[in-house]
PDB file of C-alpha atoms in Angstrom:
ATOM      1  CA  ALA T   1     -59.380 161.436-104.450  1.00 91.00           C
ATOM      2  CA  ALA T   2     -62.065 160.193-106.843  1.00 92.00           C
ATOM      3  CA  MET T   3     -62.466 160.070-110.461  1.00 90.00           C
ATOM      4  CA  SER T   4     -65.695 160.637-112.529  1.00 90.00           C
ATOM      5  CA  PRO T   5     -67.210 158.223-114.896  1.00 87.00           C
ATOM      6  CA  PRO T   6     -66.969 159.535-118.586  1.00 84.00           C
ATOM      7  CA  LEU T   7     -68.600 162.985-118.772  1.00 80.00           C
ATOM      8  CA  GLU T   8     -71.562 163.021-121.166  1.00 73.00           C
ATOM      9  CA  GLU T   9     -73.431 165.965-122.708  1.00 64.00           C
ATOM     10  CA  GLY T  10     -76.205 167.029-120.308  1.00 67.00           C
ATOM     11  CA  ASN T  11     -75.097 165.362-116.854  1.00 78.00           C
ATOM     12  CA  THR T  12     -71.666 166.817-116.553  1.00 83.00           C
ATOM     13  CA  GLU T  13     -72.228 169.082-113.387  1.00 86.00           C
ATOM     14  CA  GLU T  14     -74.104 166.200-111.606  1.00 89.00           C
ATOM     15  CA  LEU T  15     -71.270 163.833-112.276  1.00 89.00           C
ATOM     16  CA  LEU T  16     -68.714 166.410-111.134  1.00 90.00           C
ATOM     17  CA  ARG T  17     -70.760 167.162-107.992  1.00 93.00           C
ATOM     18  CA  GLN T  18     -70.954 163.259-107.245  1.00 94.00           C
ATOM     19  CA  THR T  19     -67.173 163.131-107.742  1.00 93.00           C
ATOM     20  CA  TYR T  20     -66.249 165.993-105.547  1.00 95.00           C
ATOM     21  CA  GLU T  21     -68.670 164.611-102.830  1.00 96.00           C
ATOM     22  CA  ARG T  22     -66.928 161.037-103.008  1.00 95.00           C
ATOM     23  CA  ALA T  23     -63.497 162.707-102.794  1.00 95.00           C
ATOM     24  CA  LYS T  24     -64.469 164.937 -99.922  1.00 95.00           C
ATOM     25  CA  ALA T  25     -65.975 161.960 -98.113  1.00 96.00           C
ATOM     26  CA  ARG T  26     -62.533 160.419 -98.251  1.00 94.00           C
ATOM     27  CA  LEU T  27     -61.195 163.249 -96.167  1.00 94.00           C
ATOM     28  CA  GLY T  28     -62.850 161.762 -93.199  1.00 92.00           C
ATOM     29  CA  GLY T  29     -64.733 164.877 -92.280  1.00 91.00           C
ATOM     30  CA  GLU T  30     -61.848 167.303 -92.651  1.00 92.00           C
ATOM     31  CA  LYS T  31     -62.641 170.531 -94.574  1.00 92.00           C
ATOM     32  CA  PRO T  32     -60.997 170.583 -98.090  1.00 93.00           C
ATOM     33  CA  LYS T  33     -58.216 173.263 -98.337  1.00 90.00           C
ATOM     34  CA  ALA T  34     -57.332 172.614-101.951  1.00 89.00           C
ATOM     35  CA  VAL T  35     -58.488 170.927-105.205  1.00 91.00           C
ATOM     36  CA  PHE T  36     -56.392 169.184-107.709  1.00 89.00           C
ATOM     37  CA  ALA T  37     -58.340 168.723-110.827  1.00 90.00           C
ATOM     38  CA  PHE T  38     -57.149 166.974-113.949  1.00 88.00           C
ATOM     39  CA  SER T  39     -59.485 166.517-116.764  1.00 86.00           C
ATOM     40  CA  ALA T  40     -59.741 165.447-120.427  1.00 80.00           C
ATOM     41  CA  ALA T  41     -60.024 168.174-123.028  1.00 72.00           C
ATOM     42  CA  ASP T  42     -63.531 168.461-124.236  1.00 69.00           C
ATOM     43  CA  ALA T  43     -64.663 170.344-127.306  1.00 61.00           C
ATOM     44  CA  ASN T  44     -68.144 170.785-125.891  1.00 68.00           C
ATOM     45  CA  ARG T  45     -67.413 172.654-122.757  1.00 72.00           C
ATOM     46  CA  THR T  46     -64.569 175.271-121.760  1.00 77.00           C
ATOM     47  CA  GLU T  47     -62.343 174.564-118.842  1.00 78.00           C
ATOM     48  CA  ASP T  48     -63.148 178.011-117.546  1.00 82.00           C
ATOM     49  CA  ALA T  49     -66.786 176.712-116.981  1.00 84.00           C
ATOM     50  CA  ARG T  50     -65.402 173.560-115.242  1.00 84.00           C
ATOM     51  CA  LEU T  51     -63.093 175.688-113.030  1.00 85.00           C
ATOM     52  CA  ALA T  52     -66.038 178.027-112.164  1.00 88.00           C
ATOM     53  CA  PHE T  53     -68.121 174.859-111.217  1.00 89.00           C
ATOM     54  CA  LEU T  54     -65.301 173.515-108.998  1.00 89.00           C
ATOM     55  CA  ARG T  55     -65.037 176.854-107.252  1.00 89.00           C
ATOM     56  CA  GLU T  56     -68.775 176.852-106.647  1.00 92.00           C
ATOM     57  CA  LEU T  57     -68.512 173.443-104.990  1.00 93.00           C
ATOM     58  CA  GLY T  58     -65.433 174.229-102.993  1.00 90.00           C
ATOM     59  CA  GLY T  59     -66.000 177.947-102.100  1.00 89.00           C
ATOM     60  CA  ASP T  60     -62.702 179.958-102.155  1.00 82.00           C
ATOM     61  CA  ILE T  61     -60.245 177.079-101.667  1.00 86.00           C
ATOM     62  CA  PRO T  62     -57.377 177.164-104.534  1.00 85.00           C
ATOM     63  CA  VAL T  63     -58.003 174.863-107.474  1.00 86.00           C
ATOM     64  CA  PHE T  64     -55.014 173.627-109.393  1.00 83.00           C
ATOM     65  CA  GLY T  65     -54.771 171.092-112.152  1.00 82.00           C
ATOM     66  CA  GLY T  66     -54.537 170.563-115.900  1.00 79.00           C
ATOM     67  CA  VAL T  67     -56.061 169.414-119.028  1.00 79.00           C
ATOM     68  CA  ALA T  68     -55.164 166.375-120.883  1.00 77.00           C
ATOM     69  CA  ALA T  69     -55.226 167.058-124.751  1.00 70.00           C
ATOM     70  CA  ASP T  70     -54.551 165.175-127.912  1.00 65.00           C
ATOM     71  CA  TYR T  71     -53.682 167.817-130.452  1.00 61.00           C
ATOM     72  CA  PHE T  72     -57.254 168.896-130.409  1.00 61.00           C
ATOM     73  CA  GLU T  73     -58.659 165.805-131.743  1.00 63.00           C
ATOM     74  CA  TYR T  74     -60.542 165.092-128.389  1.00 59.00           C
ATOM     75  CA  SER T  75     -60.349 161.382-129.075  1.00 63.00           C
ATOM     76  CA  ARG T  76     -57.197 159.986-127.426  1.00 70.00           C
ATOM     77  CA  ALA T  77     -56.865 162.077-124.189  1.00 74.00           C
ATOM     78  CA  ARG T  78     -57.028 160.159-120.861  1.00 81.00           C
ATOM     79  CA  VAL T  79     -56.815 160.988-117.150  1.00 85.00           C
ATOM     80  CA  PHE T  80     -55.559 158.740-114.588  1.00 85.00           C
ATOM     81  CA  GLY T  81     -57.181 157.928-111.243  1.00 85.00           C
ATOM     82  CA  GLU T  82     -58.421 154.869-109.103  1.00 84.00           C
ATOM     83  CA  GLY T  83     -56.197 152.693-110.972  1.00 85.00           C
ATOM     84  CA  GLU T  84     -57.685 153.346-114.398  1.00 85.00           C
ATOM     85  CA  ALA T  85     -57.097 155.668-117.486  1.00 84.00           C
ATOM     86  CA  ARG T  86     -60.447 156.942-118.699  1.00 86.00           C
ATOM     87  CA  GLU T  87     -61.474 159.220-121.509  1.00 82.00           C
ATOM     88  CA  MET T  88     -63.719 162.478-120.923  1.00 83.00           C
ATOM     89  CA  ALA T  89     -63.317 162.072-117.166  1.00 87.00           C
ATOM     90  CA  VAL T  90     -62.047 164.150-114.356  1.00 89.00           C
ATOM     91  CA  SER T  91     -59.755 163.262-111.482  1.00 91.00           C
ATOM     92  CA  LEU T  92     -60.209 165.192-108.229  1.00 93.00           C
ATOM     93  CA  ILE T  93     -57.858 165.160-105.352  1.00 91.00           C
ATOM     94  CA  LEU T  94     -58.959 167.132-102.353  1.00 93.00           C
ATOM     95  CA  ALA T  95     -56.292 168.168 -99.706  1.00 91.00           C
ATOM     96  CA  GLY T  96     -57.346 168.625 -96.229  1.00 91.00           C
ATOM     97  CA  GLY T  97     -55.499 169.004 -92.914  1.00 87.00           C
ATOM     98  CA  ASP T  98     -53.449 171.798 -91.107  1.00 85.00           C
ATOM     99  CA  ILE T  99     -52.166 173.303 -94.478  1.00 80.00           C
ATOM    100  CA  ARG T 100     -52.298 176.834 -96.144  1.00 74.00           C
ATOM    101  CA  PRO T 101     -51.626 176.074 -99.886  1.00 70.00           C
ATOM    102  CA  ARG T 102     -50.277 178.834-101.892  1.00 61.00           C
ATOM    103  CA  PHE T 103     -49.270 178.342-105.617  1.00 55.00           C
ATOM    104  CA  VAL T 104     -46.371 179.823-107.083  1.00 52.00           C
ATOM    105  CA  ALA T 105     -45.379 179.917-110.612  1.00 48.00           C
ATOM    106  CA  ARG T 106     -42.228 180.804-112.290  1.00 47.00           C
ATOM    107  CA  SER T 107     -41.617 181.019-115.949  1.00 46.00           C
ATOM    108  CA  VAL T 108     -38.415 179.245-117.300  1.00 44.00           C
ATOM    109  CA  PRO T 109     -38.880 178.131-120.668  1.00 47.00           C
ATOM    110  CA  ARG T 110     -35.215 177.332-121.227  1.00 49.00           C
ATOM    111  CA  LYS T 111     -32.472 176.697-118.536  1.00 50.00           C
ATOM    112  CA  HIS T 112     -30.489 179.746-119.609  1.00 48.00           C
ATOM    113  CA  LEU T 113     -33.535 182.200-119.606  1.00 51.00           C
ATOM    114  CA  SER T 114     -34.152 184.579-116.744  1.00 58.00           C
ATOM    115  CA  ARG T 115     -37.708 184.521-114.996  1.00 63.00           C
ATOM    116  CA  SER T 116     -40.379 186.076-117.002  1.00 70.00           C
ATOM    117  CA  ARG T 117     -43.931 187.098-116.156  1.00 73.00           C
ATOM    118  CA  VAL T 118     -47.300 187.443-118.000  1.00 75.00           C
ATOM    119  CA  THR T 119     -48.048 191.093-118.192  1.00 80.00           C
ATOM    120  CA  SER T 120     -51.496 190.944-120.141  1.00 80.00           C
ATOM    121  CA  SER T 121     -53.997 188.303-120.581  1.00 75.00           C
ATOM    122  CA  SER T 122     -57.766 187.727-120.646  1.00 70.00           C
ATOM    123  CA  GLY T 123     -59.170 184.430-119.389  1.00 60.00           C
ATOM    124  CA  ASN T 124     -56.629 181.595-120.230  1.00 58.00           C
ATOM    125  CA  VAL T 125     -55.280 183.644-123.309  1.00 69.00           C
ATOM    126  CA  VAL T 126     -51.802 185.301-122.668  1.00 74.00           C
ATOM    127  CA  HIS T 127     -51.417 188.646-124.626  1.00 80.00           C
ATOM    128  CA  SER T 128     -48.055 189.741-123.502  1.00 82.00           C
ATOM    129  CA  ILE T 129     -44.933 188.455-121.392  1.00 80.00           C
ATOM    130  CA  ASP T 130     -42.625 190.936-119.905  1.00 82.00           C
ATOM    131  CA  GLY T 131     -44.317 193.819-121.718  1.00 87.00           C
ATOM    132  CA  ILE T 132     -43.989 192.313-125.197  1.00 88.00           C
ATOM    133  CA  SER T 133     -46.522 190.404-127.318  1.00 87.00           C
ATOM    134  CA  ALA T 134     -46.682 186.701-126.584  1.00 79.00           C
ATOM    135  CA  TYR T 135     -45.822 185.919-130.229  1.00 78.00           C
ATOM    136  CA  GLU T 136     -42.722 188.094-130.285  1.00 83.00           C
ATOM    137  CA  TYR T 137     -41.702 186.761-126.827  1.00 78.00           C
ATOM    138  CA  MET T 138     -41.838 183.158-128.307  1.00 75.00           C
ATOM    139  CA  ARG T 139     -40.114 184.049-131.452  1.00 77.00           C
ATOM    140  CA  GLY T 140     -37.504 185.776-129.638  1.00 78.00           C
ATOM    141  CA  HIS T 141     -36.898 182.677-127.520  1.00 71.00           C
ATOM    142  CA  GLY T 142     -36.401 180.408-130.565  1.00 70.00           C
ATOM    143  CA  ALA T 143     -40.046 179.126-130.687  1.00 68.00           C
ATOM    144  CA  ASP T 144     -41.183 177.837-134.142  1.00 65.00           C
ATOM    145  CA  THR T 145     -44.286 180.213-134.623  1.00 66.00           C
ATOM    146  CA  SER T 146     -45.084 178.753-138.157  1.00 67.00           C
ATOM    147  CA  GLY T 147     -47.767 176.477-136.856  1.00 61.00           C
ATOM    148  CA  ILE T 148     -49.776 175.496-133.879  1.00 54.00           C
ATOM    149  CA  MET T 149     -47.586 175.534-130.787  1.00 51.00           C
ATOM    150  CA  ALA T 150     -47.522 176.137-127.014  1.00 51.00           C
ATOM    151  CA  LEU T 151     -45.359 177.646-124.692  1.00 49.00           C
ATOM    152  CA  HIS T 152     -45.156 176.019-121.226  1.00 47.00           C
ATOM    153  CA  PHE T 153     -44.510 178.015-118.117  1.00 43.00           C
ATOM    154  CA  THR T 154     -42.761 175.883-115.518  1.00 40.00           C
ATOM    155  CA  PRO T 155     -42.212 175.069-112.788  1.00 41.00           C
ATOM    156  CA  LEU T 156     -45.244 175.341-110.787  1.00 41.00           C
ATOM    157  CA  CYS T 157     -45.027 174.490-107.174  1.00 45.00           C
ATOM    158  CA  LEU T 158     -47.310 174.178-104.253  1.00 46.00           C
ATOM    159  CA  GLU T 159     -46.050 175.609-100.854  1.00 45.00           C
ATOM    160  CA  ILE T 160     -47.768 173.977 -97.941  1.00 44.00           C
TER     161      ILE T 160
END
């Protein structure tokens, strides 16, 4: 595992590369089999671009993670790693050894709801769930759609 210093405009890729190499070195020569990446939300770059760069570094190994956000103010989001909490940083955990990671996701927004699945999306934007618009799906399950909101799909589990 390794955590980047705060990412600044212009040197993001080099800092991510250095952080990845530090985490890889800590595997003791084993080949990484999965990457866990947790980064602070950043108004200047997309997570899709960060994911693409991590895939470039790791090849075709799975990448899992999340983004720390603060209601889109980009000022209070922190990530944890190496005993610290940092702004505008990325924490990377590389897993090695005799594992074959496979990510499985189930959608269970409320305990009483049945499993659901995303039926249409582009990039990280969900268009429909179970064949109906994401907006209508959220409204139908009691979500307040009058303002900015998010629907969380849980649990995510890693089968090793």
